[in-house]
Amino acid sequence: MTTPALLPLSGRRIPTLSPGASSFPHHRATLRLSEKFILLLILSAFITLCFGAFFFLPDNSKHKRFDLGLEDVLIPHIDSPKEGKHGSGQVIIHGQGGHDENRHREEEESLRDKIRADHERALQEAKEKLRKSREELQAVIQTEKAKVIEDLKKKEMGPKPLPPVPMPKVVGISDGEPPELDVKEKRDKIREMMKHAWDSYRQYGWGHNELKPLAKKGHSTNIFGNSQLGASIVDALDTLYIMGLHEEFKDGQEWIEQNLDFSVNSEVSVFEVNIRFIGGLLAAYYLSGQEVFKVKAVQLAEKLLPAFNTPTGIPWAMVNLKSGVGRNWGWASAGSSILAEFGTLHMEFVHLTYLTGNPVYYQKVMHIRKLLAKMDRPNGLYPNYLNPRTGRWGQHHTSLGGLGDSFYEYLLKAWLMSDKTDSEARKTYDDAIEAIERHLIRKSNGGLTFIGEWKNGHLERKMGHLACFAGGMFALGADGSPDDKAGHYLQLGAEIAHTCHESYDRTVLKLGPEAFKFDSGLEAVAVRQNEKYYILRPEVIETYWYMWRFTHDPKYRQWGWEAAQAIDKYCRVSGGFSGVKDVYSSSPTYDDVQQSFFLAETLKYLYLLFSSDDLMPLESWVFNTEAHPLPVLHLGNITLPGSEPAQR
């Protein structure tokens, strides 16, 4: 393989391939395009350096008075200042005598500051590139080259309008008022909690990804990159709609129409952006019928596709929305991709293909499924790490909690969403759950059923809050289980729900810890300080809701109400809701974050728990792992583009 040449340019290293490189089969025409592209980069960088050099010269304004009298002053145009623009790329500032001298000086200084900031950013990007390994640089080369070719194709073809497709039948998207007065009062309380969370975000964090309810300002984490994408708005939309908060929904829609832009230089988590943004936008589209949500979902999906440009087709964990360059988390088993992340795309991507007629989304997720089907699985278990370059498993760690959880969930839900025609997904789910039950599920000395984690050849007797979703999953998948095991899996779901309730009930605040152990005489209790926190997570309440729907046992509503009261008592502050750092402390401290999933999941599942079953019926809707409802696709004889006819 020909070694990529590195071309130094204004503090950066711009990768290019030498002619005849065997890595890419697009031969001479493509290489000529790449060379032209690089020449343009060199030219633009040279111009930038010239202007930059001019502005980094010593500031002589302190020693020399500018005569701004009646003449117009031309200054380089940076980021479209408010004054009118000339075609020369300069901005004309009309002279207004000596009174404007200070204003002109301030504008010049502002421009200098802007260029200094751009220069610092360029230097930082260059440093980051220099830290990359040779393999990472080759991945950057491949991604950037593919992006240039794809951009050229798009310019030639122009934007493709979305095809008209029949809207799936949507039922039970409003009302659901329970007949019992006391249940209705509880449901009204949940709606009031949602209103408090939303109004606080609206007042103090609008447009930011999340909210710091004590500091009363916006908050964000690295999963959303460095841009204000309004994650809480997108995540909350369907909850607002289902609760009948239509004015609030309209406010969110207007923000999305006017401000949600994915053409930003921001590195985001493919998994988180898929489940929260694409899932949230698709759900809002199906519930409201507003086209803007579908259009935005497709725009974002196109930005995620470069993450799949790996040797195996297993996507990178992160992708830059502007450049399309992807990479993995540094801590993830020698650069591996994570099972729960690349395995939690199927629902949204199938709907994208359905809505756009573009087979690429369906093909990407089916390729992942086929690759996994060919791989050996130790003890029938799926390890949590897979290297996207080599196609080999990383560290043999298996979990139904973090790093693994939603992979199994999406196998089951792919089958449900296909109107139970995707038999391959159902078979894969059944086989995986059988191996999990054999190797990970145990009963404690005190009689509590728990789901451990397989690490380094032995079972760790610890269960995470995230794994508590599995009780609901077992109940949801009970119907259709092989060998008449429906009753068995419904019972297993009930046992997991009981264990997770105990993890709540054994704390001072009646809120569950992040993880809890089953050894050394302690059961369903957190041991380490860094596992005692509660960050408004939904998984236990999610299981209560599914168990209520399938059994109507009143204890699940009682347990849900206990959790709702505890959240309202200990997590509510004047500026919203916050997580707490120690659920075993009678005077807890706050983490000062109102997570977007609190609005998307926790409050939605509580609201549904106290609603009648005709609100979002499970025969018609499948909830993604962020609780965004997507309709069952009753495709009948219709075949998704790029797929094979479904077999019942």
XYZ file of C-alpha atoms in Angstrom:
648
model
C 0.000 0.000 0.000
C 1.383 3.420 -0.953
C 2.137 5.560 2.070
C 0.052 8.745 2.217
C 2.130 11.872 1.782
C 1.706 14.617 4.357
C 1.765 18.138 2.993
C 2.636 20.842 5.570
C 0.466 23.916 5.146
C 0.103 26.908 7.471
C 0.519 24.893 10.638
C -1.611 21.952 9.448
C -0.876 18.636 7.841
C -3.179 18.065 4.900
C -3.229 14.398 3.865
C -3.233 13.451 0.210
C -2.558 10.249 -1.674
C 0.275 9.916 -4.110
C -0.818 9.049 -7.681
C -1.520 5.389 -8.228
C -2.219 4.629 -4.593
C -3.936 1.275 -4.433
C -6.156 2.103 -1.446
C -8.789 3.835 -3.535
C -10.031 2.438 -6.866
C -11.286 5.698 -8.369
C -8.060 6.089 -10.388
C -6.879 9.136 -12.295
C -10.024 11.250 -12.656
C -10.619 11.089 -8.932
C -6.998 11.848 -8.149
C -7.070 14.903 -10.388
C -10.142 16.135 -8.503
C -8.310 15.610 -5.214
C -5.257 17.521 -6.498
C -7.443 20.454 -7.562
C -9.102 20.364 -4.174
C -5.722 20.491 -2.403
C -4.521 23.372 -4.625
C -7.641 25.309 -3.675
C -6.910 24.600 -0.028
C -3.330 25.861 -0.454
C -4.527 29.026 -2.183
C -7.174 29.765 0.445
C -4.701 29.094 3.260
C -2.172 31.456 1.617
C -4.774 34.231 1.453
C -5.739 33.586 5.070
C -2.078 33.797 6.108
C -1.669 37.092 4.298
C -4.631 38.659 6.039
C -3.626 37.031 9.320
C -0.081 38.426 9.051
C -1.502 41.896 8.431
C -3.703 41.775 11.514
C -1.050 40.272 13.773
C 1.323 43.196 13.054
C 1.816 45.440 16.100
C -1.185 47.642 16.719
C -0.129 51.142 15.685
C -3.438 52.744 16.567
C -1.996 53.962 19.845
C 0.683 55.944 18.023
C -1.130 57.063 14.881
C -4.442 58.799 14.517
C -6.596 57.492 11.660
C -8.160 60.257 9.584
C -11.699 58.939 9.240
C -13.252 62.306 8.382
C -15.405 62.110 5.270
C -13.693 59.175 3.585
C -14.947 55.623 3.463
C -12.733 53.008 5.059
C -12.422 49.525 3.554
C -11.690 46.639 5.886
C -11.597 42.896 5.158
C -14.995 41.218 5.514
C -15.156 38.664 8.310
C -18.353 36.729 9.091
C -20.781 39.187 7.473
C -20.753 42.221 9.758
C -23.978 44.156 9.925
C -22.941 46.840 7.395
C -23.591 46.365 3.656
C -21.249 44.076 1.669
C -19.325 44.769 -1.537
C -18.661 42.065 -4.072
C -14.935 42.444 -3.424
C -15.266 40.671 -0.103
C -14.833 43.933 1.791
C -17.204 45.938 3.946
C -17.683 49.658 3.508
C -17.956 51.674 6.704
C -19.294 55.132 5.973
C -17.277 57.937 7.567
C -19.228 60.180 9.917
C -16.553 62.548 11.189
C -14.498 62.430 14.360
C -17.382 61.181 16.520
C -17.044 57.689 14.969
C -13.321 57.243 15.548
C -13.787 55.152 18.679
C -16.427 53.016 17.008
C -14.129 52.281 14.054
C -11.267 51.471 16.383
C -13.505 49.071 18.335
C -14.619 47.365 15.119
C -11.001 46.975 13.993
C -10.085 45.514 17.370
C -13.069 43.178 17.192
C -11.880 41.950 13.807
C -8.384 41.398 15.157
C -9.811 39.386 18.047
C -11.856 37.293 15.597
C -8.798 36.481 13.483
C -6.707 35.711 16.565
C -9.423 33.300 17.732
C -9.565 31.659 14.296
C -5.786 31.346 14.305
C -5.797 29.731 17.758
C -8.492 27.308 16.653
C -6.486 26.394 13.549
C -3.398 25.787 15.663
C -5.387 23.607 18.052
C -6.807 21.542 15.170
C -3.292 21.142 13.789
C -2.015 19.933 17.169
C -4.833 17.412 17.390
C -4.030 16.071 13.926
C -0.344 15.716 14.833
C -1.336 13.550 17.806
C -3.158 11.055 15.589
C -1.627 7.676 14.850
C -0.821 6.606 11.304
C -3.979 4.466 11.196
C -6.104 7.402 12.350
C -4.577 9.671 9.712
C -5.322 7.076 7.032
C -8.930 6.994 8.260
C -9.050 10.793 7.983
C -7.672 10.600 4.429
C -10.251 8.008 3.426
C -13.123 9.966 4.983
C -12.135 13.321 3.491
C -11.570 11.821 0.044
C -14.944 10.070 0.097
C -16.588 13.296 1.250
C -15.109 15.301 -1.648
C -16.393 12.757 -4.170
C -19.812 12.611 -2.504
C -20.093 16.424 -2.410
C -19.260 16.625 -6.112
C -21.909 14.030 -6.902
C -24.505 15.926 -4.864
C -23.696 19.207 -6.631
C -24.129 17.514 -10.003
C -27.421 15.878 -9.048
C -28.864 18.689 -6.933
C -31.081 18.170 -3.862
C -33.404 15.216 -4.185
C -36.972 15.834 -2.997
C -38.358 13.309 -0.547
C -40.805 10.932 -2.226
C -44.433 10.855 -1.092
C -45.025 7.761 1.038
C -48.199 6.601 2.759
C -48.345 7.772 6.363
C -48.515 4.768 8.690
C -51.761 4.606 10.579
C -51.303 6.566 13.792
C -53.680 5.777 16.624
C -53.962 6.704 20.283
C -51.739 9.786 20.234
C -53.762 11.900 22.645
C -56.097 11.797 25.638
C -55.820 8.439 27.456
C -57.483 9.936 30.540
C -57.896 7.230 33.200
C -61.382 6.638 34.618
C -60.167 6.610 38.241
C -60.055 10.061 39.866
C -56.996 9.342 42.021
C -55.049 8.058 39.011
C -56.058 11.144 37.027
C -54.721 13.368 39.832
C -51.401 11.562 39.720
C -51.237 11.933 35.937
C -51.965 15.654 36.281
C -49.083 15.915 38.764
C -46.708 14.312 36.256
C -47.836 16.805 33.605
C -47.176 19.644 36.080
C -43.642 18.271 36.658
C -43.068 18.235 32.903
C -44.325 21.814 32.676
C -41.890 22.880 35.417
C -38.961 21.131 33.714
C -39.823 22.595 30.294
C -40.607 26.120 31.503
C -37.327 26.225 33.442
C -35.374 25.124 30.390
C -37.337 27.627 28.275
C -36.396 30.439 30.651
C -32.794 29.611 31.508
C -31.365 27.252 28.888
C -33.291 27.835 25.666
C -31.339 26.594 22.658
C -28.646 24.961 24.784
C -28.536 21.193 24.851
C -29.456 20.840 28.503
C -30.030 22.923 31.622
C -28.122 23.592 34.840
C -31.163 24.156 37.090
C -29.269 25.565 40.093
C -26.928 27.834 38.153
C -29.911 28.614 35.872
C -27.965 28.499 32.643
C -27.356 26.208 29.690
C -25.352 22.981 29.911
C -23.825 20.565 27.424
C -21.628 17.477 27.342
C -19.173 16.124 24.781
C -21.762 13.732 23.333
C -23.336 16.748 21.615
C -20.072 18.384 20.547
C -19.452 22.084 21.054
C -22.621 23.393 19.393
C -25.981 24.476 20.774
C -28.299 21.971 19.094
C -31.233 22.268 21.489
C -31.131 18.601 22.529
C -33.739 19.115 25.265
C -36.131 20.685 22.752
C -35.893 17.807 20.280
C -35.965 15.179 23.030
C -39.032 16.671 24.736
C -41.252 17.313 21.693
C -43.200 14.049 21.642
C -43.675 14.089 25.428
C -45.186 17.574 25.141
C -47.467 16.410 22.329
C -48.642 13.280 24.145
C -49.351 15.319 27.291
C -51.419 17.812 25.293
C -48.990 20.701 25.938
C -49.438 22.018 22.415
C -48.334 25.634 23.007
C -45.038 24.339 24.347
C -44.786 21.943 21.397
C -45.321 24.867 19.012
C -42.516 26.843 20.690
C -40.187 23.896 20.202
C -41.219 23.502 16.572
C -40.547 27.184 15.860
C -37.065 26.947 17.374
C -36.291 23.901 15.237
C -37.552 25.600 12.064
C -35.496 28.719 12.675
C -32.381 27.545 14.523
C -31.630 23.818 14.232
C -28.638 23.616 11.881
C -26.466 20.536 11.474
C -23.862 22.217 9.239
C -21.643 22.904 12.231
C -18.040 22.022 12.983
C -18.955 19.787 15.865
C -17.996 16.228 16.822
C -20.987 14.302 18.169
C -21.852 10.813 19.383
C -23.474 8.904 16.515
C -25.488 6.800 18.964
C -26.754 9.651 21.141
C -27.592 11.900 18.212
C -29.427 9.045 16.502
C -31.608 8.033 19.437
C -32.290 11.559 20.716
C -32.358 13.746 17.602
C -33.329 11.452 14.721
C -35.638 9.437 16.975
C -37.145 12.592 18.469
C -37.652 14.296 15.101
C -39.212 11.204 13.522
C -41.583 10.748 16.467
C -42.582 14.425 16.309
C -43.238 14.019 12.578
C -45.429 10.940 12.990
C -47.393 12.479 15.867
C -47.945 15.927 14.364
C -47.582 15.397 10.614
C -45.356 18.498 10.370
C -42.937 18.060 7.429
C -40.166 20.126 9.038
C -39.381 17.297 11.459
C -38.978 14.742 8.667
C -36.769 17.081 6.637
C -34.526 17.834 9.616
C -34.232 14.130 10.497
C -33.079 13.307 6.958
C -30.609 16.212 6.920
C -29.042 14.932 10.131
C -29.000 11.318 8.950
C -26.937 12.330 5.916
C -24.419 13.913 8.290
C -24.080 10.629 10.196
C -23.450 8.417 7.152
C -19.679 9.177 6.911
C -19.287 7.442 10.310
C -19.808 4.146 8.443
C -16.722 4.703 6.251
C -14.644 2.079 8.060
C -12.973 -1.088 6.726
C -15.761 -3.234 8.206
C -18.770 -0.919 7.914
C -19.057 -0.854 11.725
C -19.465 2.870 12.399
C -17.212 5.082 14.452
C -18.582 6.212 17.818
C -18.182 9.896 16.918
C -18.340 11.907 13.729
C -17.719 15.547 12.899
C -20.938 16.886 11.393
C -19.043 19.248 9.091
C -15.991 17.274 7.956
C -17.439 13.771 8.248
C -14.284 12.562 10.015
C -14.990 9.802 12.533
C -13.154 8.266 15.467
C -13.768 6.114 18.533
C -13.663 6.846 22.231
C -10.096 6.606 23.498
C -11.088 4.454 26.477
C -13.020 1.823 24.499
C -10.813 -1.298 24.371
C -8.044 -0.281 21.953
C -10.136 1.875 19.673
C -13.175 -0.402 19.485
C -16.742 0.519 18.646
C -19.357 -0.275 21.309
C -22.076 -2.897 20.851
C -24.908 -0.782 22.284
C -23.902 2.144 20.070
C -23.564 0.544 16.636
C -26.374 -1.886 17.500
C -28.906 0.843 18.290
C -29.519 2.315 14.850
C -31.931 -0.142 13.260
C -35.303 1.355 14.174
C -34.504 4.895 13.096
C -32.617 3.876 9.949
C -35.409 1.600 8.707
C -37.854 4.493 9.070
C -35.425 6.768 7.219
C -35.374 4.378 4.266
C -39.163 4.109 4.399
C -39.618 7.887 4.355
C -36.923 8.747 1.795
C -36.910 5.759 -0.552
C -33.117 5.739 -0.104
C -31.923 2.172 0.572
C -28.602 3.257 2.085
C -29.934 3.526 5.658
C -31.496 0.071 5.633
C -28.394 -1.394 3.989
C -26.048 0.079 6.609
C -27.868 -1.515 9.550
C -28.453 -4.822 7.777
C -24.740 -5.007 6.967
C -23.997 -4.728 10.700
C -26.469 -7.500 11.468
C -24.994 -9.815 8.816
C -21.441 -9.183 9.985
C -22.353 -10.031 13.589
C -24.153 -13.182 12.460
C -20.918 -14.523 10.942
C -18.794 -13.942 14.037
C -17.994 -16.425 16.757
C -19.578 -15.535 20.081
C -17.930 -16.737 23.305
C -20.532 -18.786 25.207
C -23.116 -17.443 22.777
C -22.611 -13.957 24.260
C -21.899 -10.730 22.380
C -18.866 -8.871 23.798
C -19.364 -5.127 24.219
C -16.399 -4.118 22.035
C -15.725 -4.649 18.319
C -12.795 -3.179 16.398
C -14.120 -1.423 13.253
C -10.779 -1.793 11.441
C -10.125 -5.494 12.037
C -13.635 -6.814 12.622
C -12.447 -8.624 15.761
C -13.931 -8.533 19.238
C -12.162 -6.392 21.808
C -12.135 -7.147 25.520
C -14.543 -9.978 26.385
C -16.938 -8.007 28.545
C -20.683 -8.696 28.197
C -23.422 -6.694 29.865
C -27.151 -6.165 29.643
C -26.509 -2.793 31.265
C -24.275 -0.030 29.921
C -22.327 -0.750 26.692
C -24.618 -3.627 25.700
C -28.228 -2.918 26.733
C -30.020 -1.405 23.739
C -28.437 -3.783 21.203
C -30.700 -6.565 22.535
C -33.644 -4.187 22.868
C -33.395 -3.249 19.172
C -33.329 -6.872 18.018
C -36.714 -7.394 19.655
C -38.078 -4.037 18.519
C -36.932 -4.564 14.921
C -39.230 -7.595 14.885
C -42.118 -5.700 16.499
C -41.699 -2.666 14.236
C -41.790 -4.880 11.137
C -45.269 -6.096 12.139
C -43.525 -9.272 13.345
C -42.231 -10.154 9.863
C -38.491 -9.718 10.573
C -38.043 -13.290 11.780
C -34.252 -13.018 11.560
C -34.240 -10.282 14.201
C -36.544 -12.308 16.461
C -34.367 -15.443 16.168
C -31.219 -13.427 16.959
C -32.952 -11.915 19.994
C -34.169 -15.281 21.293
C -30.730 -16.870 20.951
C -29.041 -13.922 22.692
C -31.508 -13.906 25.595
C -31.117 -17.662 26.062
C -27.317 -17.193 26.420
C -27.809 -14.240 28.781
C -30.173 -16.219 30.988
C -27.717 -19.092 31.107
C -24.615 -17.041 31.912
C -25.625 -13.666 33.401
C -28.906 -14.034 35.300
C -28.669 -15.327 38.858
C -30.670 -15.351 42.102
C -29.131 -13.850 45.243
C -29.064 -15.463 48.662
C -31.978 -13.227 49.605
C -34.015 -14.414 46.625
C -33.523 -11.407 44.321
C -33.121 -12.118 40.615
C -30.367 -9.960 39.113
C -28.415 -9.578 35.879
C -24.645 -9.655 36.384
C -21.829 -8.750 34.014
C -19.404 -11.184 32.385
C -15.835 -9.889 32.776
C -12.541 -11.675 32.180
C -14.072 -15.125 32.310
C -16.167 -14.720 35.461
C -19.488 -13.211 36.542
C -19.412 -9.926 38.407
C -22.384 -9.862 40.787
C -23.252 -6.250 40.100
C -26.254 -4.793 38.296
C -26.504 -1.310 36.856
C -29.548 0.961 36.870
C -29.377 0.855 33.070
C -29.936 -2.927 33.145
C -33.277 -2.407 34.890
C -34.865 -1.715 31.498
C -34.582 -5.459 30.837
C -37.607 -6.285 32.985
C -39.779 -4.389 30.518
C -37.948 -5.925 27.563
C -38.584 -9.479 28.806
C -42.283 -8.666 29.230
C -42.475 -7.017 25.801
C -40.839 -10.025 24.165
C -42.796 -12.669 26.074
C -45.433 -13.034 23.364
C -43.708 -14.824 20.514
C -41.108 -16.590 22.660
C -40.048 -20.052 21.482
C -41.076 -23.253 23.248
C -44.126 -21.697 24.937
C -41.925 -19.616 27.226
C -44.192 -16.544 27.266
C -45.183 -17.104 30.896
C -41.569 -17.690 31.885
C -40.355 -14.406 30.406
C -43.249 -12.420 31.852
C -42.329 -13.848 35.270
C -38.664 -13.016 34.682
C -39.674 -9.432 33.883
C -41.628 -9.264 37.148
C -38.625 -10.554 39.124
C -36.300 -7.947 37.594
C -38.884 -5.218 38.326
C -38.993 -6.384 41.971
C -35.190 -6.362 42.301
C -34.925 -2.878 40.844
C -37.693 -1.626 43.136
C -35.694 -3.001 46.060
C -32.663 -0.994 44.903
C -34.861 2.109 45.264
C -36.562 1.064 48.482
C -33.251 0.369 50.286
C -32.053 3.978 49.934
C -32.827 6.984 52.125
C -34.290 9.000 49.244
C -36.250 6.075 47.698
C -34.373 6.688 44.457
C -32.154 4.028 42.903
C -28.346 4.175 42.716
C -26.381 3.943 39.480
C -25.202 0.411 40.298
C -25.770 -2.078 43.104
C -24.124 -5.315 44.230
C -25.144 -8.762 45.445
C -22.227 -10.046 47.515
C -20.590 -9.794 50.927
C -23.985 -9.874 52.603
C -25.150 -6.748 50.765
C -27.955 -7.005 48.249
C -29.333 -4.371 45.862
C -27.155 -1.728 47.546
C -24.424 0.492 46.099
C -21.026 0.061 47.723
C -18.766 2.614 46.034
C -19.348 6.317 46.439
C -19.213 6.817 42.670
C -22.164 4.441 42.233
C -24.544 6.101 44.702
C -25.831 8.847 42.407
C -29.171 9.186 40.631
C -29.252 11.307 37.472
C -33.015 11.267 36.758
C -32.744 7.953 34.909
C -35.901 6.294 33.476
C -35.111 2.558 33.235
C -36.856 1.362 36.407
C -39.994 3.372 35.620
C -39.857 2.081 32.033
C -40.069 -1.481 33.352
C -42.925 -0.537 35.705
C -44.897 0.801 32.712
C -44.404 -2.280 30.550
C -45.262 -4.586 33.466
C -48.412 -2.518 34.124
C -49.472 -2.775 30.481
C -49.067 -6.567 30.424
C -50.333 -7.466 33.919
C -52.342 -4.486 35.296
C -50.966 -5.383 38.720
C -51.615 -2.210 40.815
C -48.227 -2.471 42.553
C -46.514 -1.110 39.438
C -48.512 2.102 39.611
C -47.801 2.289 43.337
C -44.053 1.845 42.769
C -44.113 4.437 39.977
C -45.893 6.922 42.228
C -43.287 6.363 44.974
C -40.551 7.217 42.458
C -42.439 10.267 41.160
C -42.900 11.626 44.694
C -39.217 11.069 45.505
C -38.122 12.867 42.330
C -40.438 15.776 43.092
C -39.256 15.981 46.700
C -35.506 15.527 46.333
C -34.670 16.467 42.714
C -36.937 19.458 42.167
C -35.379 22.912 42.507
C -36.638 26.361 41.553
C -34.857 26.168 38.173
C -35.972 22.679 37.124
C -34.913 19.175 38.214
C -31.418 18.019 39.161
C -29.736 14.693 39.733
C -28.426 13.910 43.237
C -24.976 12.613 44.174
C -25.865 10.238 47.025
C -29.231 8.514 47.362
C -28.226 7.189 50.804
C -27.751 10.679 52.283
C -30.607 12.467 54.029
C -29.143 15.811 52.888
C -28.159 15.109 49.296
C -26.094 17.404 47.107
C -27.142 18.154 43.536
C -25.207 17.483 40.329
C -26.911 20.538 38.758
C -27.910 18.881 35.468
C -31.412 18.443 34.066
C -30.778 15.635 31.588
C -32.637 15.776 28.276
C -33.719 12.155 28.764
C -35.624 13.200 31.907
C -38.084 15.027 29.632
C -37.959 12.394 26.876
C -38.221 9.232 28.986
C -38.684 9.491 32.748
C -41.667 11.859 32.692
C -43.183 10.238 29.583
C -43.133 6.746 31.097
C -44.641 8.086 34.337
C -47.394 9.843 32.373
C -48.171 6.698 30.381
C -48.165 4.630 33.590
C -51.087 6.732 34.875
C -52.919 6.840 31.526
C -55.327 4.336 30.022
C -53.978 1.705 27.640
C -55.504 3.354 24.578
C -52.836 6.093 24.754
C -49.918 4.903 22.567
C -51.096 1.270 22.273
C -48.239 -1.206 21.943
C -49.890 -2.913 18.976
C -49.320 0.250 16.936
C -46.229 1.903 18.407
C -42.695 0.797 19.264
C -40.628 3.049 21.526
C -36.989 3.575 20.686
C -34.407 3.412 23.460
C -34.951 7.147 24.168
C -38.730 6.516 24.498
C -39.517 8.113 21.137
C -42.536 6.276 19.650
C -42.270 5.082 16.049
C -45.233 3.434 14.320
C -45.301 -0.238 13.394
C -44.760 -0.469 9.646
C -47.609 -2.605 8.308
C -45.854 -2.968 4.985
C -47.796 -5.977 3.712
C -46.484 -6.714 0.246
C -44.409 -3.495 0.151
C -40.677 -4.101 0.309
C -38.224 -1.558 1.656
C -35.766 -0.346 -1.006
C -32.682 -2.537 -0.904
C -34.277 -5.234 1.228
C -35.436 -8.737 0.495
C -39.125 -9.582 0.813
C -39.999 -10.230 4.438
C -40.789 -13.774 5.497
C -43.337 -14.477 8.186
